[in-house]
Amino acid sequence: MVVGIVRIELHIPAARSLKDKRQVVRGLKDRIREHARAAVAEVDHHDLWQRAALGVAGVAADGGQARELLQSVRGLVERTYEAQLTDWQERLE
């Protein structure tokens, strides 16, 4: 069993309030949960309008599957036009 973990830093340029930011972050979290079957939570920058940090974790049978899982999450993040990926830190355990 391998756990894939990633910390995702996002810039949300169109957010003009925490409400705008939360709408984008909530939608992205829901897509990750639905499509990647991974656990996801906002882990930092809670009070900043245009920044967000997400933590994502998923379990797989081996390292290859864990990498595929994290790459599918990355694809979802990169296709989110409301948010720009600024940092991606992943590890397998």
PDB file of N, CA and C in Angstrom:
ATOM      1  N   MET A   1       0.854  -1.179   0.000  1.00  0.00           N
ATOM      2  CA  MET A   1       0.000   0.000   0.000  1.00  0.00           C
ATOM      3  C   MET A   1       0.896   1.237   0.000  1.00  0.00           C
ATOM      4  N   VAL A   2       0.548   2.202  -0.843  1.00  0.00           N
ATOM      5  CA  VAL A   2       1.296   3.451  -0.953  1.00  0.00           C
ATOM      6  C   VAL A   2       0.321   4.614  -0.822  1.00  0.00           C
ATOM      7  N   VAL A   3       0.728   5.631  -0.074  1.00  0.00           N
ATOM      8  CA  VAL A   3      -0.077   6.844   0.074  1.00  0.00           C
ATOM      9  C   VAL A   3       0.589   7.950  -0.724  1.00  0.00           C
ATOM     10  N   GLY A   4      -0.169   8.572  -1.618  1.00  0.00           N
ATOM     11  CA  GLY A   4       0.309   9.733  -2.357  1.00  0.00           C
ATOM     12  C   GLY A   4      -0.220  10.994  -1.691  1.00  0.00           C
ATOM     13  N   ILE A   5       0.673  11.928  -1.431  1.00  0.00           N
ATOM     14  CA  ILE A   5       0.312  13.173  -0.742  1.00  0.00           C
ATOM     15  C   ILE A   5       0.828  14.335  -1.568  1.00  0.00           C
ATOM     16  N   VAL A   6       0.019  15.368  -1.701  1.00  0.00           N
ATOM     17  CA  VAL A   6       0.461  16.559  -2.425  1.00  0.00           C
ATOM     18  C   VAL A   6      -0.070  17.814  -1.728  1.00  0.00           C
ATOM     19  N   ARG A   7       0.770  18.833  -1.732  1.00  0.00           N
ATOM     20  CA  ARG A   7       0.363  20.173  -1.282  1.00  0.00           C
ATOM     21  C   ARG A   7       0.313  21.044  -2.523  1.00  0.00           C
ATOM     22  N   ILE A   8      -0.828  21.666  -2.747  1.00  0.00           N
ATOM     23  CA  ILE A   8      -1.074  22.466  -3.941  1.00  0.00           C
ATOM     24  C   ILE A   8      -1.250  23.916  -3.532  1.00  0.00           C
ATOM     25  N   GLU A   9      -0.454  24.795  -4.128  1.00  0.00           N
ATOM     26  CA  GLU A   9      -0.603  26.238  -3.907  1.00  0.00           C
ATOM     27  C   GLU A   9      -1.297  26.834  -5.131  1.00  0.00           C
ATOM     28  N   LEU A  10      -2.306  27.654  -4.877  1.00  0.00           N
ATOM     29  CA  LEU A  10      -3.090  28.243  -5.962  1.00  0.00           C
ATOM     30  C   LEU A  10      -3.147  29.752  -5.853  1.00  0.00           C
ATOM     31  N   HIS A  11      -3.222  30.412  -7.009  1.00  0.00           N
ATOM     32  CA  HIS A  11      -3.522  31.839  -7.095  1.00  0.00           C
ATOM     33  C   HIS A  11      -4.874  31.953  -7.775  1.00  0.00           C
ATOM     34  N   ILE A  12      -5.756  32.735  -7.191  1.00  0.00           N
ATOM     35  CA  ILE A  12      -7.110  32.910  -7.717  1.00  0.00           C
ATOM     36  C   ILE A  12      -7.276  34.381  -8.075  1.00  0.00           C
ATOM     37  N   PRO A  13      -6.856  34.782  -9.283  1.00  0.00           N
ATOM     38  CA  PRO A  13      -6.771  36.208  -9.620  1.00  0.00           C
ATOM     39  C   PRO A  13      -8.101  36.953  -9.644  1.00  0.00           C
ATOM     40  N   ALA A  14      -9.195  36.295  -9.951  1.00  0.00           N
ATOM     41  CA  ALA A  14     -10.474  36.987 -10.059  1.00  0.00           C
ATOM     42  C   ALA A  14     -11.192  37.138  -8.719  1.00  0.00           C
ATOM     43  N   ALA A  15     -10.686  36.524  -7.670  1.00  0.00           N
ATOM     44  CA  ALA A  15     -11.352  36.598  -6.365  1.00  0.00           C
ATOM     45  C   ALA A  15     -11.241  38.010  -5.804  1.00  0.00           C
ATOM     46  N   ARG A  16     -12.365  38.580  -5.459  1.00  0.00           N
ATOM     47  CA  ARG A  16     -12.410  39.915  -4.871  1.00  0.00           C
ATOM     48  C   ARG A  16     -12.892  39.884  -3.426  1.00  0.00           C
ATOM     49  N   SER A  17     -13.152  38.664  -2.939  1.00  0.00           N
ATOM     50  CA  SER A  17     -13.603  38.496  -1.565  1.00  0.00           C
ATOM     51  C   SER A  17     -13.336  37.052  -1.150  1.00  0.00           C
ATOM     52  N   LEU A  18     -13.457  36.787   0.136  1.00  0.00           N
ATOM     53  CA  LEU A  18     -13.322  35.413   0.614  1.00  0.00           C
ATOM     54  C   LEU A  18     -14.439  34.530   0.052  1.00  0.00           C
ATOM     55  N   LYS A  19     -15.597  35.117  -0.170  1.00  0.00           N
ATOM     56  CA  LYS A  19     -16.716  34.371  -0.753  1.00  0.00           C
ATOM     57  C   LYS A  19     -16.360  33.897  -2.164  1.00  0.00           C
ATOM     58  N   ASP A  20     -15.766  34.776  -2.973  1.00  0.00           N
ATOM     59  CA  ASP A  20     -15.329  34.395  -4.322  1.00  0.00           C
ATOM     60  C   ASP A  20     -14.308  33.261  -4.250  1.00  0.00           C
ATOM     61  N   LYS A  21     -13.348  33.395  -3.355  1.00  0.00           N
ATOM     62  CA  LYS A  21     -12.310  32.376  -3.200  1.00  0.00           C
ATOM     63  C   LYS A  21     -12.916  31.043  -2.788  1.00  0.00           C
ATOM     64  N   ARG A  22     -13.796  31.061  -1.805  1.00  0.00           N
ATOM     65  CA  ARG A  22     -14.394  29.825  -1.307  1.00  0.00           C
ATOM     66  C   ARG A  22     -15.186  29.097  -2.386  1.00  0.00           C
ATOM     67  N   GLN A  23     -15.824  29.861  -3.251  1.00  0.00           N
ATOM     68  CA  GLN A  23     -16.592  29.254  -4.339  1.00  0.00           C
ATOM     69  C   GLN A  23     -15.673  28.467  -5.275  1.00  0.00           C
ATOM     70  N   VAL A  24     -14.532  29.050  -5.623  1.00  0.00           N
ATOM     71  CA  VAL A  24     -13.572  28.379  -6.496  1.00  0.00           C
ATOM     72  C   VAL A  24     -12.982  27.163  -5.799  1.00  0.00           C
ATOM     73  N   VAL A  25     -12.547  27.333  -4.558  1.00  0.00           N
ATOM     74  CA  VAL A  25     -11.906  26.256  -3.814  1.00  0.00           C
ATOM     75  C   VAL A  25     -12.888  25.105  -3.587  1.00  0.00           C
ATOM     76  N   ARG A  26     -14.100  25.411  -3.224  1.00  0.00           N
ATOM     77  CA  ARG A  26     -15.099  24.356  -2.988  1.00  0.00           C
ATOM     78  C   ARG A  26     -15.363  23.554  -4.257  1.00  0.00           C
ATOM     79  N   GLY A  27     -15.486  24.232  -5.391  1.00  0.00           N
ATOM     80  CA  GLY A  27     -15.704  23.524  -6.650  1.00  0.00           C
ATOM     81  C   GLY A  27     -14.550  22.609  -7.002  1.00  0.00           C
ATOM     82  N   LEU A  28     -13.327  23.092  -6.810  1.00  0.00           N
ATOM     83  CA  LEU A  28     -12.148  22.283  -7.107  1.00  0.00           C
ATOM     84  C   LEU A  28     -12.061  21.079  -6.165  1.00  0.00           C
ATOM     85  N   LYS A  29     -12.310  21.309  -4.881  1.00  0.00           N
ATOM     86  CA  LYS A  29     -12.287  20.204  -3.914  1.00  0.00           C
ATOM     87  C   LYS A  29     -13.317  19.140  -4.273  1.00  0.00           C
ATOM     88  N   ASP A  30     -14.507  19.559  -4.663  1.00  0.00           N
ATOM     89  CA  ASP A  30     -15.554  18.609  -5.049  1.00  0.00           C
ATOM     90  C   ASP A  30     -15.150  17.793  -6.274  1.00  0.00           C
ATOM     91  N   ARG A  31     -14.539  18.446  -7.278  1.00  0.00           N
ATOM     92  CA  ARG A  31     -14.094  17.734  -8.483  1.00  0.00           C
ATOM     93  C   ARG A  31     -13.004  16.721  -8.150  1.00  0.00           C
ATOM     94  N   ILE A  32     -12.077  17.108  -7.284  1.00  0.00           N
ATOM     95  CA  ILE A  32     -11.010  16.178  -6.897  1.00  0.00           C
ATOM     96  C   ILE A  32     -11.597  14.971  -6.183  1.00  0.00           C
ATOM     97  N   ARG A  33     -12.499  15.209  -5.243  1.00  0.00           N
ATOM     98  CA  ARG A  33     -13.111  14.093  -4.515  1.00  0.00           C
ATOM     99  C   ARG A  33     -13.870  13.163  -5.461  1.00  0.00           C
ATOM    100  N   GLU A  34     -14.622  13.742  -6.382  1.00  0.00           N
ATOM    101  CA  GLU A  34     -15.460  12.949  -7.276  1.00  0.00           C
ATOM    102  C   GLU A  34     -14.636  12.167  -8.303  1.00  0.00           C
ATOM    103  N   HIS A  35     -13.688  12.823  -8.953  1.00  0.00           N
ATOM    104  CA  HIS A  35     -12.974  12.195 -10.066  1.00  0.00           C
ATOM    105  C   HIS A  35     -11.756  11.381  -9.628  1.00  0.00           C
ATOM    106  N   ALA A  36     -11.059  11.834  -8.608  1.00  0.00           N
ATOM    107  CA  ALA A  36      -9.829  11.142  -8.198  1.00  0.00           C
ATOM    108  C   ALA A  36     -10.054  10.237  -6.991  1.00  0.00           C
ATOM    109  N   ARG A  37     -11.210  10.342  -6.337  1.00  0.00           N
ATOM    110  CA  ARG A  37     -11.476   9.551  -5.136  1.00  0.00           C
ATOM    111  C   ARG A  37     -10.377   9.737  -4.102  1.00  0.00           C
ATOM    112  N   ALA A  38     -10.027  11.000  -3.874  1.00  0.00           N
ATOM    113  CA  ALA A  38      -8.959  11.338  -2.929  1.00  0.00           C
ATOM    114  C   ALA A  38      -9.527  12.260  -1.848  1.00  0.00           C
ATOM    115  N   ALA A  39      -8.871  12.254  -0.707  1.00  0.00           N
ATOM    116  CA  ALA A  39      -9.228  13.174   0.373  1.00  0.00           C
ATOM    117  C   ALA A  39      -8.586  14.527   0.081  1.00  0.00           C
ATOM    118  N   VAL A  40      -9.306  15.600   0.333  1.00  0.00           N
ATOM    119  CA  VAL A  40      -8.779  16.939   0.045  1.00  0.00           C
ATOM    120  C   VAL A  40      -9.283  17.921   1.095  1.00  0.00           C
ATOM    121  N   ALA A  41      -8.407  18.865   1.462  1.00  0.00           N
ATOM    122  CA  ALA A  41      -8.772  19.890   2.440  1.00  0.00           C
ATOM    123  C   ALA A  41      -7.979  21.158   2.159  1.00  0.00           C
ATOM    124  N   GLU A  42      -8.582  22.298   2.486  1.00  0.00           N
ATOM    125  CA  GLU A  42      -7.841  23.560   2.429  1.00  0.00           C
ATOM    126  C   GLU A  42      -6.959  23.603   3.673  1.00  0.00           C
ATOM    127  N   VAL A  43      -5.649  23.820   3.490  1.00  0.00           N
ATOM    128  CA  VAL A  43      -4.709  23.688   4.604  1.00  0.00           C
ATOM    129  C   VAL A  43      -3.998  24.981   4.987  1.00  0.00           C
ATOM    130  N   ASP A  44      -4.134  26.044   4.207  1.00  0.00           N
ATOM    131  CA  ASP A  44      -3.422  27.282   4.536  1.00  0.00           C
ATOM    132  C   ASP A  44      -4.048  28.450   3.777  1.00  0.00           C
ATOM    133  N   HIS A  45      -3.663  29.656   4.155  1.00  0.00           N
ATOM    134  CA  HIS A  45      -4.098  30.907   3.521  1.00  0.00           C
ATOM    135  C   HIS A  45      -5.610  31.107   3.630  1.00  0.00           C
ATOM    136  N   HIS A  46      -6.190  30.753   4.735  1.00  0.00           N
ATOM    137  CA  HIS A  46      -7.636  30.826   4.904  1.00  0.00           C
ATOM    138  C   HIS A  46      -8.183  32.251   4.818  1.00  0.00           C
ATOM    139  N   ASP A  47      -7.394  33.233   5.205  1.00  0.00           N
ATOM    140  CA  ASP A  47      -7.895  34.610   5.248  1.00  0.00           C
ATOM    141  C   ASP A  47      -7.435  35.462   4.077  1.00  0.00           C
ATOM    142  N   LEU A  48      -6.767  34.868   3.104  1.00  0.00           N
ATOM    143  CA  LEU A  48      -6.308  35.616   1.930  1.00  0.00           C
ATOM    144  C   LEU A  48      -7.272  35.386   0.773  1.00  0.00           C
ATOM    145  N   TRP A  49      -7.617  36.447   0.071  1.00  0.00           N
ATOM    146  CA  TRP A  49      -8.616  36.363  -0.988  1.00  0.00           C
ATOM    147  C   TRP A  49      -8.137  35.605  -2.214  1.00  0.00           C
ATOM    148  N   GLN A  50      -6.891  35.799  -2.597  1.00  0.00           N
ATOM    149  CA  GLN A  50      -6.433  35.273  -3.878  1.00  0.00           C
ATOM    150  C   GLN A  50      -5.440  34.121  -3.765  1.00  0.00           C
ATOM    151  N   ARG A  51      -5.251  33.590  -2.584  1.00  0.00           N
ATOM    152  CA  ARG A  51      -4.343  32.445  -2.398  1.00  0.00           C
ATOM    153  C   ARG A  51      -5.071  31.326  -1.675  1.00  0.00           C
ATOM    154  N   ALA A  52      -4.696  30.102  -2.047  1.00  0.00           N
ATOM    155  CA  ALA A  52      -5.247  28.934  -1.374  1.00  0.00           C
ATOM    156  C   ALA A  52      -4.190  27.838  -1.396  1.00  0.00           C
ATOM    157  N   ALA A  53      -4.210  27.009  -0.382  1.00  0.00           N
ATOM    158  CA  ALA A  53      -3.347  25.832  -0.335  1.00  0.00           C
ATOM    159  C   ALA A  53      -4.242  24.640  -0.019  1.00  0.00           C
ATOM    160  N   LEU A  54      -4.121  23.609  -0.840  1.00  0.00           N
ATOM    161  CA  LEU A  54      -4.894  22.393  -0.642  1.00  0.00           C
ATOM    162  C   LEU A  54      -3.956  21.241  -0.330  1.00  0.00           C
ATOM    163  N   GLY A  55      -4.393  20.357   0.534  1.00  0.00           N
ATOM    164  CA  GLY A  55      -3.709  19.107   0.779  1.00  0.00           C
ATOM    165  C   GLY A  55      -4.560  17.985   0.226  1.00  0.00           C
ATOM    166  N   VAL A  56      -3.930  17.089  -0.530  1.00  0.00           N
ATOM    167  CA  VAL A  56      -4.649  15.974  -1.137  1.00  0.00           C
ATOM    168  C   VAL A  56      -3.914  14.685  -0.781  1.00  0.00           C
ATOM    169  N   ALA A  57      -4.674  13.651  -0.428  1.00  0.00           N
ATOM    170  CA  ALA A  57      -4.081  12.349  -0.115  1.00  0.00           C
ATOM    171  C   ALA A  57      -4.931  11.246  -0.727  1.00  0.00           C
ATOM    172  N   GLY A  58      -4.238  10.251  -1.262  1.00  0.00           N
ATOM    173  CA  GLY A  58      -4.928   9.102  -1.834  1.00  0.00           C
ATOM    174  C   GLY A  58      -4.125   7.840  -1.592  1.00  0.00           C
ATOM    175  N   VAL A  59      -4.807   6.730  -1.501  1.00  0.00           N
ATOM    176  CA  VAL A  59      -4.171   5.438  -1.246  1.00  0.00           C
ATOM    177  C   VAL A  59      -4.242   4.600  -2.516  1.00  0.00           C
ATOM    178  N   ALA A  60      -3.136   3.909  -2.805  1.00  0.00           N
ATOM    179  CA  ALA A  60      -3.072   3.037  -3.973  1.00  0.00           C
ATOM    180  C   ALA A  60      -2.326   1.755  -3.618  1.00  0.00           C
ATOM    181  N   ALA A  61      -2.437   0.770  -4.501  1.00  0.00           N
ATOM    182  CA  ALA A  61      -1.797  -0.522  -4.262  1.00  0.00           C
ATOM    183  C   ALA A  61      -0.285  -0.460  -4.416  1.00  0.00           C
ATOM    184  N   ASP A  62       0.202   0.417  -5.313  1.00  0.00           N
ATOM    185  CA  ASP A  62       1.651   0.522  -5.533  1.00  0.00           C
ATOM    186  C   ASP A  62       2.010   1.940  -5.941  1.00  0.00           C
ATOM    187  N   GLY A  63       3.310   2.193  -6.073  1.00  0.00           N
ATOM    188  CA  GLY A  63       3.792   3.533  -6.381  1.00  0.00           C
ATOM    189  C   GLY A  63       3.318   4.047  -7.724  1.00  0.00           C
ATOM    190  N   GLY A  64       3.228   3.175  -8.720  1.00  0.00           N
ATOM    191  CA  GLY A  64       2.761   3.592 -10.040  1.00  0.00           C
ATOM    192  C   GLY A  64       1.332   4.091 -10.012  1.00  0.00           C
ATOM    193  N   GLN A  65       0.469   3.378  -9.316  1.00  0.00           N
ATOM    194  CA  GLN A  65      -0.922   3.804  -9.198  1.00  0.00           C
ATOM    195  C   GLN A  65      -1.038   5.096  -8.404  1.00  0.00           C
ATOM    196  N   ALA A  66      -0.212   5.252  -7.380  1.00  0.00           N
ATOM    197  CA  ALA A  66      -0.238   6.486  -6.583  1.00  0.00           C
ATOM    198  C   ALA A  66       0.187   7.670  -7.439  1.00  0.00           C
ATOM    199  N   ARG A  67       1.222   7.485  -8.274  1.00  0.00           N
ATOM    200  CA  ARG A  67       1.653   8.563  -9.173  1.00  0.00           C
ATOM    201  C   ARG A  67       0.551   8.923 -10.170  1.00  0.00           C
ATOM    202  N   GLU A  68      -0.131   7.901 -10.710  1.00  0.00           N
ATOM    203  CA  GLU A  68      -1.244   8.142 -11.632  1.00  0.00           C
ATOM    204  C   GLU A  68      -2.349   8.940 -10.947  1.00  0.00           C
ATOM    205  N   LEU A  69      -2.649   8.583  -9.708  1.00  0.00           N
ATOM    206  CA  LEU A  69      -3.665   9.295  -8.944  1.00  0.00           C
ATOM    207  C   LEU A  69      -3.290  10.767  -8.807  1.00  0.00           C
ATOM    208  N   LEU A  70      -2.038  11.035  -8.409  1.00  0.00           N
ATOM    209  CA  LEU A  70      -1.612  12.421  -8.228  1.00  0.00           C
ATOM    210  C   LEU A  70      -1.581  13.169  -9.557  1.00  0.00           C
ATOM    211  N   GLN A  71      -1.227  12.504 -10.642  1.00  0.00           N
ATOM    212  CA  GLN A  71      -1.228  13.159 -11.947  1.00  0.00           C
ATOM    213  C   GLN A  71      -2.651  13.477 -12.409  1.00  0.00           C
ATOM    214  N   SER A  72      -3.612  12.625 -12.056  1.00  0.00           N
ATOM    215  CA  SER A  72      -4.998  12.942 -12.408  1.00  0.00           C
ATOM    216  C   SER A  72      -5.479  14.154 -11.622  1.00  0.00           C
ATOM    217  N   VAL A  73      -5.045  14.259 -10.356  1.00  0.00           N
ATOM    218  CA  VAL A  73      -5.377  15.446  -9.565  1.00  0.00           C
ATOM    219  C   VAL A  73      -4.743  16.681 -10.198  1.00  0.00           C
ATOM    220  N   ARG A  74      -3.485  16.568 -10.607  1.00  0.00           N
ATOM    221  CA  ARG A  74      -2.804  17.710 -11.233  1.00  0.00           C
ATOM    222  C   ARG A  74      -3.537  18.145 -12.499  1.00  0.00           C
ATOM    223  N   GLY A  75      -3.989  17.194 -13.286  1.00  0.00           N
ATOM    224  CA  GLY A  75      -4.751  17.524 -14.483  1.00  0.00           C
ATOM    225  C   GLY A  75      -6.019  18.296 -14.161  1.00  0.00           C
ATOM    226  N   LEU A  76      -6.736  17.865 -13.125  1.00  0.00           N
ATOM    227  CA  LEU A  76      -7.947  18.584 -12.709  1.00  0.00           C
ATOM    228  C   LEU A  76      -7.619  20.020 -12.297  1.00  0.00           C
ATOM    229  N   VAL A  77      -6.535  20.177 -11.542  1.00  0.00           N
ATOM    230  CA  VAL A  77      -6.141  21.513 -11.074  1.00  0.00           C
ATOM    231  C   VAL A  77      -5.750  22.391 -12.253  1.00  0.00           C
ATOM    232  N   GLU A  78      -4.970  21.859 -13.171  1.00  0.00           N
ATOM    233  CA  GLU A  78      -4.512  22.656 -14.309  1.00  0.00           C
ATOM    234  C   GLU A  78      -5.649  23.027 -15.254  1.00  0.00           C
ATOM    235  N   ARG A  79      -6.713  22.239 -15.291  1.00  0.00           N
ATOM    236  CA  ARG A  79      -7.870  22.559 -16.136  1.00  0.00           C
ATOM    237  C   ARG A  79      -8.850  23.516 -15.464  1.00  0.00           C
ATOM    238  N   THR A  80      -8.606  23.887 -14.231  1.00  0.00           N
ATOM    239  CA  THR A  80      -9.476  24.832 -13.524  1.00  0.00           C
ATOM    240  C   THR A  80      -9.073  26.241 -13.925  1.00  0.00           C
ATOM    241  N   TYR A  81      -9.880  26.874 -14.776  1.00  0.00           N
ATOM    242  CA  TYR A  81      -9.497  28.181 -15.311  1.00  0.00           C
ATOM    243  C   TYR A  81      -9.569  29.295 -14.268  1.00  0.00           C
ATOM    244  N   GLU A  82     -10.313  29.107 -13.176  1.00  0.00           N
ATOM    245  CA  GLU A  82     -10.429  30.162 -12.156  1.00  0.00           C
ATOM    246  C   GLU A  82      -9.201  30.249 -11.264  1.00  0.00           C
ATOM    247  N   ALA A  83      -8.382  29.208 -11.244  1.00  0.00           N
ATOM    248  CA  ALA A  83      -7.222  29.165 -10.348  1.00  0.00           C
ATOM    249  C   ALA A  83      -5.973  28.782 -11.123  1.00  0.00           C
ATOM    250  N   GLN A  84      -4.856  29.382 -10.727  1.00  0.00           N
ATOM    251  CA  GLN A  84      -3.573  29.084 -11.360  1.00  0.00           C
ATOM    252  C   GLN A  84      -2.702  28.324 -10.365  1.00  0.00           C
ATOM    253  N   LEU A  85      -2.138  27.233 -10.828  1.00  0.00           N
ATOM    254  CA  LEU A  85      -1.238  26.426 -10.008  1.00  0.00           C
ATOM    255  C   LEU A  85       0.091  27.160  -9.861  1.00  0.00           C
ATOM    256  N   THR A  86       0.489  27.443  -8.619  1.00  0.00           N
ATOM    257  CA  THR A  86       1.758  28.142  -8.393  1.00  0.00           C
ATOM    258  C   THR A  86       2.828  27.250  -7.762  1.00  0.00           C
ATOM    259  N   ASP A  87       2.408  26.172  -7.082  1.00  0.00           N
ATOM    260  CA  ASP A  87       3.389  25.256  -6.494  1.00  0.00           C
ATOM    261  C   ASP A  87       2.743  23.892  -6.316  1.00  0.00           C
ATOM    262  N   TRP A  88       3.571  22.852  -6.497  1.00  0.00           N
ATOM    263  CA  TRP A  88       3.115  21.466  -6.407  1.00  0.00           C
ATOM    264  C   TRP A  88       4.205  20.686  -5.690  1.00  0.00           C
ATOM    265  N   GLN A  89       3.904  20.198  -4.484  1.00  0.00           N
ATOM    266  CA  GLN A  89       4.889  19.434  -3.710  1.00  0.00           C
ATOM    267  C   GLN A  89       4.269  18.078  -3.386  1.00  0.00           C
ATOM    268  N   GLU A  90       4.778  17.023  -4.021  1.00  0.00           N
ATOM    269  CA  GLU A  90       4.209  15.705  -3.794  1.00  0.00           C
ATOM    270  C   GLU A  90       5.227  14.746  -3.212  1.00  0.00           C
ATOM    271  N   ARG A  91       4.689  13.724  -2.555  1.00  0.00           N
ATOM    272  CA  ARG A  91       5.545  12.647  -2.054  1.00  0.00           C
ATOM    273  C   ARG A  91       4.721  11.371  -1.926  1.00  0.00           C
ATOM    274  N   LEU A  92       5.428  10.271  -1.987  1.00  0.00           N
ATOM    275  CA  LEU A  92       4.812   8.963  -1.818  1.00  0.00           C
ATOM    276  C   LEU A  92       5.344   8.341  -0.543  1.00  0.00           C
ATOM    277  N   GLU A  93       4.470   7.724   0.208  1.00  0.00           N
ATOM    278  CA  GLU A  93       4.882   7.071   1.455  1.00  0.00           C
ATOM    279  C   GLU A  93       4.317   5.664   1.508  1.00  0.00           C
TER     280      GLU A  93
END
